[in-house]
mmCIF file of C-alpha atoms in Angstrom:
data_model
loop_
_atom_site.group_PDB
_atom_site.id
_atom_site.type_symbol
_atom_site.label_atom_id
_atom_site.label_comp_id
_atom_site.label_asym_id
_atom_site.label_seq_id
_atom_site.Cartn_x
_atom_site.Cartn_y
_atom_site.Cartn_z
ATOM 1 C CA MET H 1 8.250 25.232 -15.418
ATOM 2 C CA LYS H 2 7.862 27.001 -12.127
ATOM 3 C CA PHE H 3 10.714 28.551 -11.799
ATOM 4 C CA LYS H 4 13.452 30.310 -13.999
ATOM 5 C CA GLY H 5 16.577 28.072 -12.482
ATOM 6 C CA ILE H 6 17.268 26.124 -10.379
ATOM 7 C CA LEU H 7 20.188 26.420 -7.397
ATOM 8 C CA LEU H 8 21.094 22.902 -6.803
ATOM 9 C CA ASP H 9 23.182 21.054 -3.940
ATOM 10 C CA ILE H 10 25.337 17.946 -4.844
ATOM 11 C CA ASP H 11 26.301 15.744 -1.670
ATOM 12 C CA ASN H 12 23.270 14.009 -0.144
ATOM 13 C CA THR H 13 20.962 15.555 -2.794
ATOM 14 C CA LEU H 14 21.942 14.045 -5.784
ATOM 15 C CA TYR H 15 23.635 10.947 -4.527
ATOM 16 C CA HIS H 16 23.497 9.148 -0.933
ATOM 17 C CA TYR H 17 27.003 10.574 0.898
ATOM 18 C CA ASP H 18 27.100 8.162 3.474
ATOM 19 C CA THR H 19 27.232 4.845 1.453
ATOM 20 C CA ALA H 20 30.201 6.438 -0.791
ATOM 21 C CA HIS H 21 32.476 7.875 1.942
ATOM 22 C CA ASN H 22 31.678 4.795 3.957
ATOM 23 C CA TYR H 23 32.801 2.695 1.286
ATOM 24 C CA ALA H 24 36.046 4.561 0.577
ATOM 25 C CA LYS H 25 37.044 5.367 4.110
ATOM 26 C CA ASN H 26 37.038 1.336 4.326
ATOM 27 C CA LYS H 27 38.925 0.801 1.806
ATOM 28 C CA VAL H 28 41.377 3.507 3.194
ATOM 29 C CA ILE H 29 41.813 1.511 6.724
ATOM 30 C CA GLU H 30 42.626 -1.413 4.862
ATOM 31 C CA TYR H 31 45.269 -0.219 3.382
ATOM 32 C CA CYS H 32 46.892 1.349 6.141
ATOM 33 C CA SER H 33 46.046 -1.873 8.101
ATOM 34 C CA GLU H 34 47.976 -3.478 5.746
ATOM 35 C CA THR H 35 50.885 -1.554 4.648
ATOM 36 C CA LEU H 36 51.815 0.581 7.493
ATOM 37 C CA ASN H 37 50.650 -2.185 10.155
ATOM 38 C CA PHE H 38 47.996 -0.053 11.934
ATOM 39 C CA ASN H 39 45.348 -2.072 13.770
ATOM 40 C CA GLU H 40 41.931 -0.608 12.243
ATOM 41 C CA ILE H 41 40.976 0.546 15.650
ATOM 42 C CA ASP H 42 44.208 2.972 16.002
ATOM 43 C CA ILE H 43 43.362 3.951 12.189
ATOM 44 C CA LYS H 44 40.238 5.222 12.555
ATOM 45 C CA GLU H 45 40.957 7.147 16.387
ATOM 46 C CA ALA H 46 43.350 8.636 14.847
ATOM 47 C CA TYR H 47 41.333 9.587 11.295
ATOM 48 C CA GLU H 48 38.326 11.056 13.293
ATOM 49 C CA ASN H 49 40.764 13.057 15.605
ATOM 50 C CA ALA H 50 42.232 14.323 12.300
ATOM 51 C CA ARG H 51 39.396 15.585 10.844
ATOM 52 C CA ARG H 52 38.454 17.079 14.137
ATOM 53 C CA GLN H 53 41.115 18.919 13.956
ATOM 54 C CA VAL H 54 40.690 20.379 10.884
ATOM 55 C CA ASN H 55 37.224 21.521 10.618
ATOM 56 C CA ILE H 56 37.819 23.451 13.849
ATOM 57 C CA GLU H 57 41.090 24.882 12.539
ATOM 58 C CA LEU H 58 39.713 25.497 9.102
ATOM 59 C CA ALA H 59 35.785 25.958 9.918
ATOM 60 C CA GLU H 60 33.641 27.588 7.469
ATOM 61 C CA THR H 61 36.224 27.320 4.963
ATOM 62 C CA ALA H 62 35.908 25.085 1.583
ATOM 63 C CA ALA H 63 39.853 23.701 2.929
ATOM 64 C CA SER H 64 38.308 22.042 6.180
ATOM 65 C CA HIS H 65 36.999 19.336 4.127
ATOM 66 C CA ASN H 66 40.088 18.659 2.259
ATOM 67 C CA ARG H 67 40.893 14.779 3.222
ATOM 68 C CA LEU H 68 44.502 15.198 2.034
ATOM 69 C CA LEU H 69 44.698 17.427 5.551
ATOM 70 C CA TYR H 70 42.881 15.000 7.201
ATOM 71 C CA PHE H 71 45.308 11.836 6.104
ATOM 72 C CA GLN H 72 48.243 14.016 6.797
ATOM 73 C CA LYS H 73 47.337 14.647 10.189
ATOM 74 C CA THR H 74 46.245 11.508 10.518
ATOM 75 C CA LEU H 75 49.868 9.825 9.473
ATOM 76 C CA GLU H 76 51.694 12.899 11.533
ATOM 77 C CA SER H 77 49.363 11.643 14.738
ATOM 78 C CA LEU H 78 50.661 7.958 13.816
ATOM 79 C CA GLN H 79 54.260 8.972 13.606
ATOM 80 C CA VAL H 80 54.510 8.257 10.001
ATOM 81 C CA ASN H 81 56.125 9.934 7.242
ATOM 82 C CA PRO H 82 52.658 11.949 5.468
ATOM 83 C CA LEU H 83 54.911 12.774 2.283
ATOM 84 C CA LYS H 84 55.483 9.183 1.675
ATOM 85 C CA HIS H 85 51.520 8.111 2.066
ATOM 86 C CA SER H 86 49.223 10.700 2.364
ATOM 87 C CA PHE H 87 48.942 11.239 -1.325
ATOM 88 C CA ASP H 88 48.352 7.644 -2.073
ATOM 89 C CA ILE H 89 45.554 7.480 0.358
ATOM 90 C CA TYR H 90 43.848 10.546 -0.897
ATOM 91 C CA ASN H 91 43.255 9.329 -4.404
ATOM 92 C CA ILE H 92 42.564 5.512 -2.651
ATOM 93 C CA TYR H 93 40.108 7.541 -1.089
ATOM 94 C CA TRP H 94 38.426 9.654 -3.651
ATOM 95 C CA ASP H 95 38.467 6.930 -6.759
ATOM 96 C CA ASN H 96 36.681 4.677 -4.237
ATOM 97 C CA PHE H 97 34.192 7.270 -3.594
ATOM 98 C CA LEU H 98 33.655 7.663 -7.274
ATOM 99 C CA GLU H 99 33.213 4.288 -7.677
ATOM 100 C CA GLU H 100 30.471 4.181 -5.463
ATOM 101 C CA ILE H 101 28.289 6.852 -6.270
ATOM 102 C CA GLN H 102 25.228 6.244 -7.292
ATOM 103 C CA PRO H 103 22.839 8.793 -8.151
ATOM 104 C CA TYR H 104 19.478 9.156 -6.539
ATOM 105 C CA GLU H 105 16.521 8.130 -8.443
ATOM 106 C CA GLY H 106 14.923 10.821 -10.403
ATOM 107 C CA ILE H 107 17.784 12.973 -10.784
ATOM 108 C CA TYR H 108 17.512 12.736 -14.615
ATOM 109 C CA ASP H 109 14.382 13.676 -15.504
ATOM 110 C CA PHE H 110 14.535 16.650 -13.037
ATOM 111 C CA LEU H 111 18.205 17.717 -14.560
ATOM 112 C CA GLU H 112 16.283 17.421 -17.980
ATOM 113 C CA LYS H 113 13.798 19.448 -16.977
ATOM 114 C CA TYR H 114 15.589 22.538 -16.054
ATOM 115 C CA LYS H 115 18.526 21.631 -18.753
ATOM 116 C CA GLY H 116 21.161 25.085 -19.002
ATOM 117 C CA ASN H 117 19.393 26.648 -16.174
ATOM 118 C CA ILE H 118 21.156 25.169 -13.260
ATOM 119 C CA CYS H 119 23.951 26.513 -11.223
ATOM 120 C CA LEU H 120 25.277 23.645 -8.739
ATOM 121 C CA VAL H 121 25.970 25.597 -5.233
ATOM 122 C CA THR H 122 28.123 23.456 -2.835
ATOM 123 C CA ASP H 123 30.660 23.555 -0.150
ATOM 124 C CA LEU H 124 34.073 21.659 -0.574
ATOM 125 C CA THR H 125 36.976 22.101 -2.980
ATOM 126 C CA ALA H 126 36.787 22.511 -6.564
ATOM 127 C CA HIS H 127 38.465 19.635 -8.122
ATOM 128 C CA ILE H 128 37.067 16.987 -6.348
ATOM 129 C CA GLN H 129 33.601 18.601 -7.276
ATOM 130 C CA TYR H 130 34.308 18.264 -10.683
ATOM 131 C CA ARG H 131 35.652 15.010 -10.217
ATOM 132 C CA LYS H 132 31.939 14.372 -8.874
ATOM 133 C CA ILE H 133 30.459 16.332 -11.415
ATOM 134 C CA LYS H 134 32.011 14.236 -14.503
ATOM 135 C CA GLN H 135 31.213 10.962 -12.595
ATOM 136 C CA LEU H 136 27.266 11.940 -12.394
ATOM 137 C CA GLN H 137 27.706 13.821 -15.942
ATOM 138 C CA LEU H 138 26.235 16.743 -14.650
ATOM 139 C CA ASP H 139 27.728 18.890 -17.212
ATOM 140 C CA LYS H 140 25.625 17.712 -19.541
ATOM 141 C CA TYR H 141 22.719 19.327 -17.885
ATOM 142 C CA CYS H 142 24.728 22.230 -15.476
ATOM 143 C CA ASN H 143 25.991 25.298 -16.948
ATOM 144 C CA HIS H 144 27.274 26.879 -13.587
ATOM 145 C CA ILE H 145 28.626 26.083 -10.474
ATOM 146 C CA VAL H 146 29.362 27.471 -7.241
ATOM 147 C CA THR H 147 32.312 26.001 -4.693
ATOM 148 C CA SER H 148 33.040 27.257 -1.454
ATOM 149 C CA GLU H 149 36.626 27.384 -2.483
ATOM 150 C CA GLU H 150 35.573 30.221 -4.752
ATOM 151 C CA ALA H 151 33.107 32.176 -2.767
ATOM 152 C CA GLY H 152 35.976 32.219 0.401
ATOM 153 C CA ARG H 153 32.863 31.442 2.384
ATOM 154 C CA GLU H 154 30.274 28.592 3.112
ATOM 155 C CA LYS H 155 26.804 27.937 3.260
ATOM 156 C CA PRO H 156 24.492 29.182 4.899
ATOM 157 C CA HIS H 157 26.485 32.139 3.986
ATOM 158 C CA PRO H 158 24.326 34.584 1.270
ATOM 159 C CA TYR H 159 27.608 35.238 -0.793
ATOM 160 C CA MET H 160 27.327 31.211 -1.927
ATOM 161 C CA PHE H 161 23.672 32.094 -3.337
ATOM 162 C CA MET H 162 24.160 35.528 -4.162
ATOM 163 C CA VAL H 163 26.934 34.427 -6.335
ATOM 164 C CA GLY H 164 24.761 31.784 -7.794
ATOM 165 C CA LEU H 165 22.085 33.996 -9.112
ATOM 166 C CA LYS H 166 24.320 36.098 -10.391
ATOM 167 C CA LYS H 167 25.961 33.211 -12.747
ATOM 168 C CA LEU H 168 22.013 32.295 -13.920
ATOM 169 C CA GLN H 169 21.294 36.372 -13.952
ATOM 170 C CA LEU H 170 17.876 35.676 -11.898
ATOM 171 C CA GLN H 171 16.323 37.642 -8.970
ATOM 172 C CA PRO H 172 16.118 34.995 -6.130
ATOM 173 C CA ASN H 173 11.807 35.099 -6.744
ATOM 174 C CA ASP H 174 13.083 33.394 -10.160
ATOM 175 C CA VAL H 175 14.689 30.253 -8.745
ATOM 176 C CA CYS H 176 14.578 27.390 -6.088
ATOM 177 C CA MET H 177 17.275 26.216 -4.019
ATOM 178 C CA ILE H 178 17.083 22.467 -3.864
ATOM 179 C CA GLY H 179 19.219 20.391 -0.860
ATOM 180 C CA ASP H 180 19.138 18.356 2.213
ATOM 181 C CA ASN H 181 20.994 20.227 5.081
ATOM 182 C CA PHE H 182 18.188 22.478 6.455
ATOM 183 C CA LYS H 183 20.899 24.439 7.878
ATOM 184 C CA LYS H 184 23.250 24.910 5.043
ATOM 185 C CA ASP H 185 20.343 24.775 2.189
ATOM 186 C CA ILE H 186 17.056 25.563 3.479
ATOM 187 C CA PHE H 187 17.641 28.643 5.775
ATOM 188 C CA GLY H 188 20.461 30.329 3.884
ATOM 189 C CA ALA H 189 18.109 30.100 0.882
ATOM 190 C CA THR H 190 15.334 31.617 2.194
ATOM 191 C CA ASN H 191 16.882 33.993 4.216
ATOM 192 C CA LEU H 192 17.688 35.946 0.630
ATOM 193 C CA GLY H 193 13.893 35.277 -0.026
ATOM 194 C CA ILE H 194 14.763 32.261 -2.210
ATOM 195 C CA LYS H 195 11.654 29.835 -2.210
ATOM 196 C CA SER H 196 13.663 25.709 -1.330
ATOM 197 C CA ILE H 197 12.858 22.272 -1.500
ATOM 198 C CA TRP H 198 14.113 20.560 0.948
ATOM 199 C CA LEU H 199 14.993 16.727 0.742
ATOM 200 C CA ASN H 200 14.077 15.530 3.780
ATOM 201 C CA GLU H 201 15.096 11.547 3.500
ATOM 202 C CA SER H 202 15.586 11.292 7.593
ATOM 203 C CA ASN H 203 12.298 12.879 8.435
ATOM 204 C CA ASN H 204 14.220 15.660 10.252
ATOM 205 C CA ILE H 205 12.058 17.827 12.254
ATOM 206 C CA GLU H 206 12.446 21.742 11.722
ATOM 207 C CA ASP H 207 10.280 24.855 11.670
ATOM 208 C CA PHE H 208 9.988 26.766 8.792
ATOM 209 C CA ASP H 209 7.738 28.782 6.863
ATOM 210 C CA LYS H 210 5.587 26.362 4.280
ATOM 211 C CA SER H 211 5.204 29.748 1.673
ATOM 212 C CA MET H 212 8.634 29.623 1.482
ATOM 213 C CA VAL H 213 10.158 25.839 1.428
ATOM 214 C CA LEU H 214 8.112 22.592 0.349
ATOM 215 C CA GLU H 215 9.384 19.423 2.036
ATOM 216 C CA ALA H 216 9.844 16.121 -0.190
ATOM 217 C CA LYS H 217 11.607 12.827 1.288
ATOM 218 C CA THR H 218 13.134 11.505 -2.004
ATOM 219 C CA PHE H 219 14.402 13.243 -5.342
ATOM 220 C CA LYS H 220 11.867 11.732 -7.066
ATOM 221 C CA GLU H 221 8.859 13.874 -5.223
ATOM 222 C CA ILE H 222 10.654 16.669 -6.179
ATOM 223 C CA LEU H 223 9.699 16.179 -9.673
ATOM 224 C CA ASP H 224 6.311 16.561 -9.098
ATOM 225 C CA LEU H 225 6.631 20.177 -7.292
ATOM 226 C CA VAL H 226 8.784 22.004 -9.784
#
């Protein structure tokens, strides 16, 4: 192994987020259309407005990702009692999301290689990230996790990575950060002197120090880099 430990993102790094998200969101729209008698356009608009509002008001906190708040504010804007439906819609979303999660090819070979030496470093609330961990069976390979809910900050804040290092009991030059989001995962880690692998499936263009950052187009490619 080239590293003593790994700091590892979850969403869009170990599976394709948009596929699961779009599937789950469509199930929510279908439910609201059939149960609450709203047309799909109005539901989509209300949801996007609610999501933006929560993201602005709760920026840089784990709660800014909370789908229960998104759906509560969606229903409020549609003048529907959120106490009757928000929690049901929340469960419809996440149950369908988890059902649709498909791990990237190569992740389990990688996880086996670094088994017991991985700390998951992830934004979002702890509860749903633990559900994803169970669905993807990450608990068989990973012993540690840092969520932004636990840390009180979101990536790229250095504290997220510092907590991960502390849990692994390792120094920055002992580990590698792997993630898909250049600003949050790669920029945040390299600012602390942590070497990183950027999973760049979308072929985005960024300037970076190649002595600190390696780039991969698929997760399978990462196996050859670590």
